[in-house]
């Protein structure tokens, strides 16, 4: 064999060799997650929805970025309409408290803008300085979303404690309840939409922003439940519900931190690694899989793999095996945009 010193390598960006790889039915094999059922499953889905790293819905890079931008635009318009509806209620009721809550919801809706910028940057081609492209901008936007969720928890907690120590009379209880209902419905619909699209394209940042909309919905729900308690003659219901909502926001924050920081630390679903190893081990000419490494760059995956092959294999055949292995990876791993495969003689240690 003539390539003892150098491994045969295949490096491709998904479609670089004209294979035209798209999503396939094989993708389902890389999705090992089991969903809990019943009340526990419902609560888990609300407070800690799985990021679904192996989602098989949208695998094309440009299409997924376009879907992310579309989701951001639509949700921004929906939250803007929700805030306008609340402003109308504020104008009718004259409630300063409602005005403050409406301004808070409107400002939180603007977290969609960093995500919009990140998705747009992600479509730019790699440069000699940013050789992996600009996908990491999504993770930076995710950090901003996490900061906003944490801020929401702090504001909700401080305000609840303040009202518990120094109760404040709620005026226009009926209008307050209506405004809370409007805010909850608008934010929850946006949360469901963002999380669904985030799963489809594999974007932890968009899922986190969906969770952020959900925390705003929780805040509006607290307004609704607090107003109901006051109407029933229990004024402390407002701050008590506020404290419960603060705990709920902290649960959502934990999920967002887990997903976004996981991406920053190059975490992937172990099921994806298992699927890649199994697919590579089954390749003709491969005697063993030395290692498989993966990382998310934005909402796309990059993989590096090292394979052992028969030492008598010619250099030409070694390159063919590496190339075929890369082809196999694109079908075994959803969201894979590039792969670097090294093929080593089985008796040679890695350099």
Short mmCIF file of C-alpha atoms in Angstrom, two decimals:
data_model
loop_
_atom_site.label_atom_id
_atom_site.label_comp_id
_atom_site.label_asym_id
_atom_site.label_seq_id
_atom_site.Cartn_x
_atom_site.Cartn_y
_atom_site.Cartn_z
CA UNK A 1 0.00 0.00 0.00
CA UNK A 2 1.47 3.38 -0.97
CA UNK A 3 -0.25 5.67 1.54
CA UNK A 4 1.20 4.63 4.91
CA UNK A 5 2.15 8.20 5.83
CA UNK A 6 -0.95 10.00 4.64
CA UNK A 7 -4.57 8.89 5.06
CA UNK A 8 -6.99 8.91 2.17
CA UNK A 9 -9.43 11.73 2.77
CA UNK A 10 -12.78 12.75 1.38
CA UNK A 11 -14.10 16.21 2.20
CA UNK A 12 -17.49 17.30 0.98
CA UNK A 13 -20.07 19.93 1.76
CA UNK A 14 -23.12 17.74 1.45
CA UNK A 15 -23.81 18.22 -2.26
CA UNK A 16 -20.26 19.00 -3.34
CA UNK A 17 -19.95 15.89 -5.54
CA UNK A 18 -23.30 16.21 -7.20
CA UNK A 19 -25.02 13.52 -5.15
CA UNK A 20 -27.98 15.79 -4.55
CA UNK A 21 -28.47 14.57 -0.98
CA UNK A 22 -31.71 15.69 0.60
CA UNK A 23 -33.78 14.39 3.44
CA UNK A 24 -34.54 10.70 3.25
CA UNK A 25 -36.49 8.07 5.10
CA UNK A 26 -33.22 6.88 6.61
CA UNK A 27 -33.22 9.97 8.76
CA UNK A 28 -35.78 8.48 11.01
CA UNK A 29 -33.21 5.93 12.22
CA UNK A 30 -31.20 8.69 13.85
CA UNK A 31 -34.06 9.86 16.00
CA UNK A 32 -34.03 7.68 19.14
CA UNK A 33 -35.95 9.97 21.48
CA UNK A 34 -38.86 8.58 23.42
CA UNK A 35 -41.59 11.02 24.37
CA UNK A 36 -43.30 10.81 27.73
CA UNK A 37 -47.04 10.41 27.71
CA UNK A 38 -49.79 11.68 29.95
CA UNK A 39 -49.69 14.75 32.19
CA UNK A 40 -45.96 14.37 32.81
CA UNK A 41 -45.30 14.36 29.08
CA UNK A 42 -47.44 17.44 28.53
CA UNK A 43 -45.63 19.35 31.29
CA UNK A 44 -42.26 18.23 29.97
CA UNK A 45 -43.17 19.44 26.49
CA UNK A 46 -44.20 22.85 27.88
CA UNK A 47 -41.25 23.52 30.16
CA UNK A 48 -38.51 21.45 28.54
CA UNK A 49 -39.32 20.61 24.92
CA UNK A 50 -36.62 18.47 23.36
CA UNK A 51 -34.54 20.23 20.75
CA UNK A 52 -34.99 17.25 18.36
CA UNK A 53 -31.43 17.37 16.97
CA UNK A 54 -32.36 14.60 14.52
CA UNK A 55 -35.40 16.34 13.09
CA UNK A 56 -36.10 15.13 9.56
CA UNK A 57 -38.27 17.95 8.27
CA UNK A 58 -35.99 20.49 6.54
CA UNK A 59 -32.45 19.41 5.65
CA UNK A 60 -31.48 21.85 2.88
CA UNK A 61 -29.24 24.59 4.29
CA UNK A 62 -30.63 27.56 2.35
CA UNK A 63 -34.22 26.35 2.73
CA UNK A 64 -33.82 25.97 6.49
CA UNK A 65 -32.33 29.46 6.83
CA UNK A 66 -35.21 30.88 4.79
CA UNK A 67 -37.68 29.02 7.02
CA UNK A 68 -36.00 30.51 10.10
CA UNK A 69 -36.22 34.04 8.73
CA UNK A 70 -39.86 33.48 7.74
CA UNK A 71 -40.66 32.23 11.27
CA UNK A 72 -39.01 35.29 12.80
CA UNK A 73 -40.92 37.66 10.53
CA UNK A 74 -44.31 36.02 11.11
CA UNK A 75 -43.86 35.78 14.87
CA UNK A 76 -42.71 39.40 15.05
CA UNK A 77 -45.88 40.49 13.23
CA UNK A 78 -48.02 38.29 15.48
CA UNK A 79 -46.48 39.67 18.67
CA UNK A 80 -46.80 43.19 17.28
CA UNK A 81 -50.52 42.58 16.67
CA UNK A 82 -50.85 41.23 20.23
CA UNK A 83 -49.22 44.35 21.65
CA UNK A 84 -51.48 46.60 19.55
CA UNK A 85 -54.55 44.74 20.85
CA UNK A 86 -53.33 45.26 24.40
CA UNK A 87 -52.73 48.94 23.66
CA UNK A 88 -56.37 49.27 22.58
CA UNK A 89 -57.44 47.77 25.90
CA UNK A 90 -55.09 50.16 27.72
CA UNK A 91 -56.65 53.11 25.89
CA UNK A 92 -60.15 51.96 26.89
CA UNK A 93 -59.31 51.18 30.53
CA UNK A 94 -56.73 53.89 31.18
CA UNK A 95 -54.73 51.43 33.31
CA UNK A 96 -51.08 52.47 33.78
CA UNK A 97 -50.21 48.95 35.01
CA UNK A 98 -51.53 47.46 31.80
CA UNK A 99 -49.53 49.99 29.78
CA UNK A 100 -46.34 48.90 31.54
CA UNK A 101 -47.07 45.23 30.84
CA UNK A 102 -47.84 46.00 27.18
CA UNK A 103 -44.57 47.90 26.75
CA UNK A 104 -42.77 44.94 28.35
CA UNK A 105 -44.35 42.49 25.88
CA UNK A 106 -43.53 44.73 22.92
CA UNK A 107 -39.87 45.11 23.95
CA UNK A 108 -39.53 41.36 24.43
CA UNK A 109 -40.91 40.76 20.93
CA UNK A 110 -37.86 42.60 19.60
CA UNK A 111 -35.63 39.64 20.56
CA UNK A 112 -36.65 38.29 17.16
CA UNK A 113 -34.43 40.89 15.49
CA UNK A 114 -31.04 39.40 16.59
CA UNK A 115 -32.27 36.02 15.35
CA UNK A 116 -33.30 37.55 12.03
CA UNK A 117 -29.79 38.98 11.66
CA UNK A 118 -28.21 35.65 12.66
CA UNK A 119 -30.20 33.67 10.08
CA UNK A 120 -29.31 36.21 7.40
CA UNK A 121 -25.61 35.99 8.33
CA UNK A 122 -25.81 32.21 8.22
CA UNK A 123 -26.60 32.31 4.49
CA UNK A 124 -23.34 34.14 3.72
CA UNK A 125 -20.51 32.12 2.21
CA UNK A 126 -17.45 31.23 4.27
CA UNK A 127 -14.43 33.52 3.95
CA UNK A 128 -10.70 33.07 4.50
CA UNK A 129 -11.14 34.56 7.98
CA UNK A 130 -14.41 32.81 8.88
CA UNK A 131 -13.63 29.48 7.23
CA UNK A 132 -16.65 27.68 8.73
CA UNK A 133 -19.05 30.46 7.74
CA UNK A 134 -21.24 32.51 10.08
CA UNK A 135 -23.55 29.88 11.53
CA UNK A 136 -22.31 30.55 15.07
CA UNK A 137 -24.14 33.88 14.96
CA UNK A 138 -27.25 31.84 15.84
CA UNK A 139 -25.67 30.75 19.11
CA UNK A 140 -24.78 34.35 19.97
CA UNK A 141 -28.41 35.33 19.33
CA UNK A 142 -29.41 32.43 21.58
CA UNK A 143 -27.32 33.94 24.40
CA UNK A 144 -29.25 37.19 24.00
CA UNK A 145 -32.54 35.30 24.21
CA UNK A 146 -31.36 33.53 27.39
CA UNK A 147 -30.50 36.91 28.91
CA UNK A 148 -34.02 38.16 28.14
CA UNK A 149 -35.64 35.08 29.70
CA UNK A 150 -33.51 35.55 32.82
CA UNK A 151 -34.50 39.21 32.92
CA UNK A 152 -38.18 38.24 32.67
CA UNK A 153 -37.75 35.87 35.63
CA UNK A 154 -36.05 38.58 37.70
CA UNK A 155 -38.71 41.18 36.91
CA UNK A 156 -41.56 38.75 37.64
CA UNK A 157 -39.98 37.62 40.90
CA UNK A 158 -39.10 41.10 42.20
CA UNK A 159 -42.52 42.50 41.28
CA UNK A 160 -44.31 39.57 42.94
CA UNK A 161 -42.34 39.92 46.18
CA UNK A 162 -42.89 43.68 46.17
CA UNK A 163 -46.66 43.23 45.79
CA UNK A 164 -46.67 40.53 48.44
CA UNK A 165 -45.01 42.88 50.95
CA UNK A 166 -46.87 45.99 49.84
CA UNK A 167 -50.14 44.93 48.17
CA UNK A 168 -51.26 47.17 45.34
CA UNK A 169 -54.95 47.48 44.48
CA UNK A 170 -55.79 46.35 40.94
CA UNK A 171 -58.13 48.65 39.07
CA UNK A 172 -60.17 47.80 35.98
CA UNK A 173 -60.07 44.10 36.93
CA UNK A 174 -62.17 43.04 33.94
CA UNK A 175 -60.01 44.84 31.42
CA UNK A 176 -56.86 43.54 33.11
CA UNK A 177 -58.18 40.00 32.71
CA UNK A 178 -58.97 40.58 29.01
CA UNK A 179 -55.51 42.02 28.40
CA UNK A 180 -53.91 39.05 30.16
CA UNK A 181 -55.90 36.62 28.02
CA UNK A 182 -54.91 38.41 24.81
CA UNK A 183 -51.25 38.42 25.83
CA UNK A 184 -51.27 34.75 26.78
CA UNK A 185 -52.94 33.56 23.56
CA UNK A 186 -50.72 35.68 21.31
CA UNK A 187 -47.46 34.67 22.99
CA UNK A 188 -48.34 30.97 23.26
CA UNK A 189 -49.27 30.75 19.56
CA UNK A 190 -45.94 32.36 18.67
CA UNK A 191 -44.11 30.02 21.09
CA UNK A 192 -45.65 26.93 19.48
CA UNK A 193 -44.79 28.19 15.99
CA UNK A 194 -41.18 29.13 16.81
CA UNK A 195 -40.49 25.85 18.61
CA UNK A 196 -41.99 23.82 15.76
CA UNK A 197 -39.92 25.58 13.08
CA UNK A 198 -36.84 25.49 15.33
CA UNK A 199 -37.18 21.72 15.52
CA UNK A 200 -37.67 21.41 11.77
CA UNK A 201 -34.49 23.30 10.92
CA UNK A 202 -32.44 22.23 13.96
CA UNK A 203 -32.06 25.72 15.46
CA UNK A 204 -31.52 25.77 19.24
CA UNK A 205 -31.66 29.58 19.20
CA UNK A 206 -35.10 29.68 17.54
CA UNK A 207 -36.40 27.08 20.01
CA UNK A 208 -35.03 29.23 22.85
CA UNK A 209 -36.81 32.26 21.41
CA UNK A 210 -40.01 30.22 21.31
CA UNK A 211 -39.49 29.44 24.99
CA UNK A 212 -38.97 33.16 25.57
CA UNK A 213 -42.37 33.89 23.99
CA UNK A 214 -43.80 31.21 26.28
CA UNK A 215 -42.40 32.99 29.35
CA UNK A 216 -44.12 36.19 28.21
CA UNK A 217 -47.31 34.17 27.85
CA UNK A 218 -46.84 32.93 31.41
CA UNK A 219 -46.52 36.54 32.57
CA UNK A 220 -49.77 37.44 30.85
CA UNK A 221 -51.38 34.32 32.33
CA UNK A 222 -50.32 35.54 35.76
CA UNK A 223 -52.11 38.82 35.05
CA UNK A 224 -55.26 36.89 34.09
CA UNK A 225 -55.21 34.56 37.10
CA UNK A 226 -54.30 37.37 39.48
CA UNK A 227 -57.22 39.45 38.23
CA UNK A 228 -59.50 36.44 38.72
CA UNK A 229 -58.31 36.05 42.29
CA UNK A 230 -58.92 39.72 43.02
CA UNK A 231 -62.41 39.50 41.52
CA UNK A 232 -63.13 36.58 43.89
CA UNK A 233 -62.05 38.61 46.90
CA UNK A 234 -58.50 37.27 47.29
CA UNK A 235 -56.15 40.20 46.54
CA UNK A 236 -52.98 38.23 47.38
CA UNK A 237 -53.71 35.95 44.43
CA UNK A 238 -51.85 38.38 42.16
CA UNK A 239 -48.41 38.19 43.85
CA UNK A 240 -48.77 34.48 44.69
CA UNK A 241 -49.53 33.58 41.09
CA UNK A 242 -46.63 35.84 40.09
CA UNK A 243 -44.24 33.81 42.24
CA UNK A 244 -45.52 30.55 40.72
CA UNK A 245 -45.03 31.99 37.24
CA UNK A 246 -41.47 32.99 38.21
CA UNK A 247 -40.73 29.35 39.05
CA UNK A 248 -42.20 28.31 35.69
CA UNK A 249 -40.00 30.84 33.88
CA UNK A 250 -36.92 29.48 35.68
CA UNK A 251 -37.84 25.97 34.45
CA UNK A 252 -38.05 27.28 30.89
CA UNK A 253 -34.75 29.16 31.39
CA UNK A 254 -33.04 25.91 32.40
CA UNK A 255 -34.11 24.28 29.13
CA UNK A 256 -32.96 27.24 27.02
CA UNK A 257 -29.58 27.34 28.79
CA UNK A 258 -29.15 23.58 28.28
CA UNK A 259 -29.80 23.76 24.54
CA UNK A 260 -27.94 26.97 23.67
CA UNK A 261 -24.86 26.32 25.81
CA UNK A 262 -24.87 22.73 24.56
CA UNK A 263 -24.47 24.05 21.03
CA UNK A 264 -21.69 26.40 22.12
CA UNK A 265 -19.87 23.45 23.69
CA UNK A 266 -20.34 21.33 20.54
CA UNK A 267 -22.82 18.93 22.13
CA UNK A 268 -24.78 16.63 19.82
CA UNK A 269 -27.36 13.94 20.40
CA UNK A 270 -25.42 10.68 21.07
CA UNK A 271 -27.96 8.94 18.87
CA UNK A 272 -26.55 10.79 15.86
CA UNK A 273 -23.04 9.55 16.66
CA UNK A 274 -24.34 6.00 17.09
CA UNK A 275 -26.14 6.16 13.75
CA UNK A 276 -23.03 7.52 12.00
CA UNK A 277 -20.77 4.85 13.49
CA UNK A 278 -23.16 2.06 12.53
CA UNK A 279 -23.49 3.36 8.96
CA UNK A 280 -19.72 3.76 8.52
CA UNK A 281 -18.94 0.34 10.02
CA UNK A 282 -21.26 -1.26 7.44
CA UNK A 283 -19.41 0.37 4.52
CA UNK A 284 -17.62 -2.10 2.17
CA UNK A 285 -13.86 -1.92 2.72
CA UNK A 286 -14.07 -0.44 6.23
CA UNK A 287 -12.59 -2.74 8.89
CA UNK A 288 -13.21 -0.46 11.89
CA UNK A 289 -14.41 3.02 12.83
CA UNK A 290 -11.70 4.78 14.85
CA UNK A 291 -13.67 7.89 15.76
CA UNK A 292 -16.61 10.08 14.79
CA UNK A 293 -16.83 13.72 15.85
CA UNK A 294 -19.67 16.12 15.17
CA UNK A 295 -20.52 19.71 15.91
CA UNK A 296 -23.41 22.04 15.17
CA UNK A 297 -22.51 25.26 13.34
CA UNK A 298 -25.71 27.23 13.51
CA UNK A 299 -28.42 24.79 12.45
CA UNK A 300 -26.11 22.60 10.32
CA UNK A 301 -23.83 19.72 11.36
CA UNK A 302 -20.17 19.19 10.46
CA UNK A 303 -18.64 15.72 10.94
CA UNK A 304 -15.11 14.32 11.12
CA UNK A 305 -14.53 10.56 10.91
CA UNK A 306 -11.48 8.28 10.98
CA UNK A 307 -11.74 4.79 9.46
CA UNK A 308 -9.51 1.73 9.37
CA UNK A 309 -9.19 -0.06 6.01
CA UNK A 310 -7.23 -3.06 4.75
CA UNK A 311 -3.49 -2.16 4.51
CA UNK A 312 -3.30 -3.72 1.04
CA UNK A 313 -5.88 -1.29 -0.33
CA UNK A 314 -4.53 0.95 -3.08
CA UNK A 315 -4.53 4.71 -2.66
CA UNK A 316 -7.19 5.07 -5.35
CA UNK A 317 -9.47 2.55 -3.65
CA UNK A 318 -8.82 4.16 -0.26
CA UNK A 319 -10.03 7.51 -1.61
CA UNK A 320 -13.08 5.80 -3.09
CA UNK A 321 -13.89 4.19 0.26
CA UNK A 322 -13.54 7.55 2.04
CA UNK A 323 -15.74 9.22 -0.56
CA UNK A 324 -18.40 6.52 -0.34
CA UNK A 325 -18.32 6.78 3.45
CA UNK A 326 -18.97 10.50 3.23
CA UNK A 327 -21.89 9.81 0.90
CA UNK A 328 -23.29 7.36 3.45
CA UNK A 329 -22.97 9.92 6.27
CA UNK A 330 -25.13 12.42 4.42
CA UNK A 331 -27.98 9.89 4.48
CA UNK A 332 -27.41 8.64 8.02
CA UNK A 333 -27.16 12.07 9.70
CA UNK A 334 -29.87 14.72 9.19
CA UNK A 335 -28.74 18.34 8.88
CA UNK A 336 -25.21 17.27 7.83
CA UNK A 337 -23.71 20.00 5.65
CA UNK A 338 -20.07 18.84 5.47
CA UNK A 339 -17.98 15.81 6.35
CA UNK A 340 -14.25 15.09 6.47
CA UNK A 341 -13.47 11.37 6.30
CA UNK A 342 -9.96 9.92 6.79
CA UNK A 343 -9.13 6.34 5.80
CA UNK A 344 -6.05 4.80 7.48
CA UNK A 345 -4.32 1.44 6.94
CA UNK A 346 -5.59 -0.79 9.76
CA UNK A 347 -2.10 -1.48 11.11
CA UNK A 348 -0.98 2.14 11.19
CA UNK A 349 -1.56 4.38 14.22
CA UNK A 350 -3.03 7.81 13.57
CA UNK A 351 -0.37 10.47 12.89
#
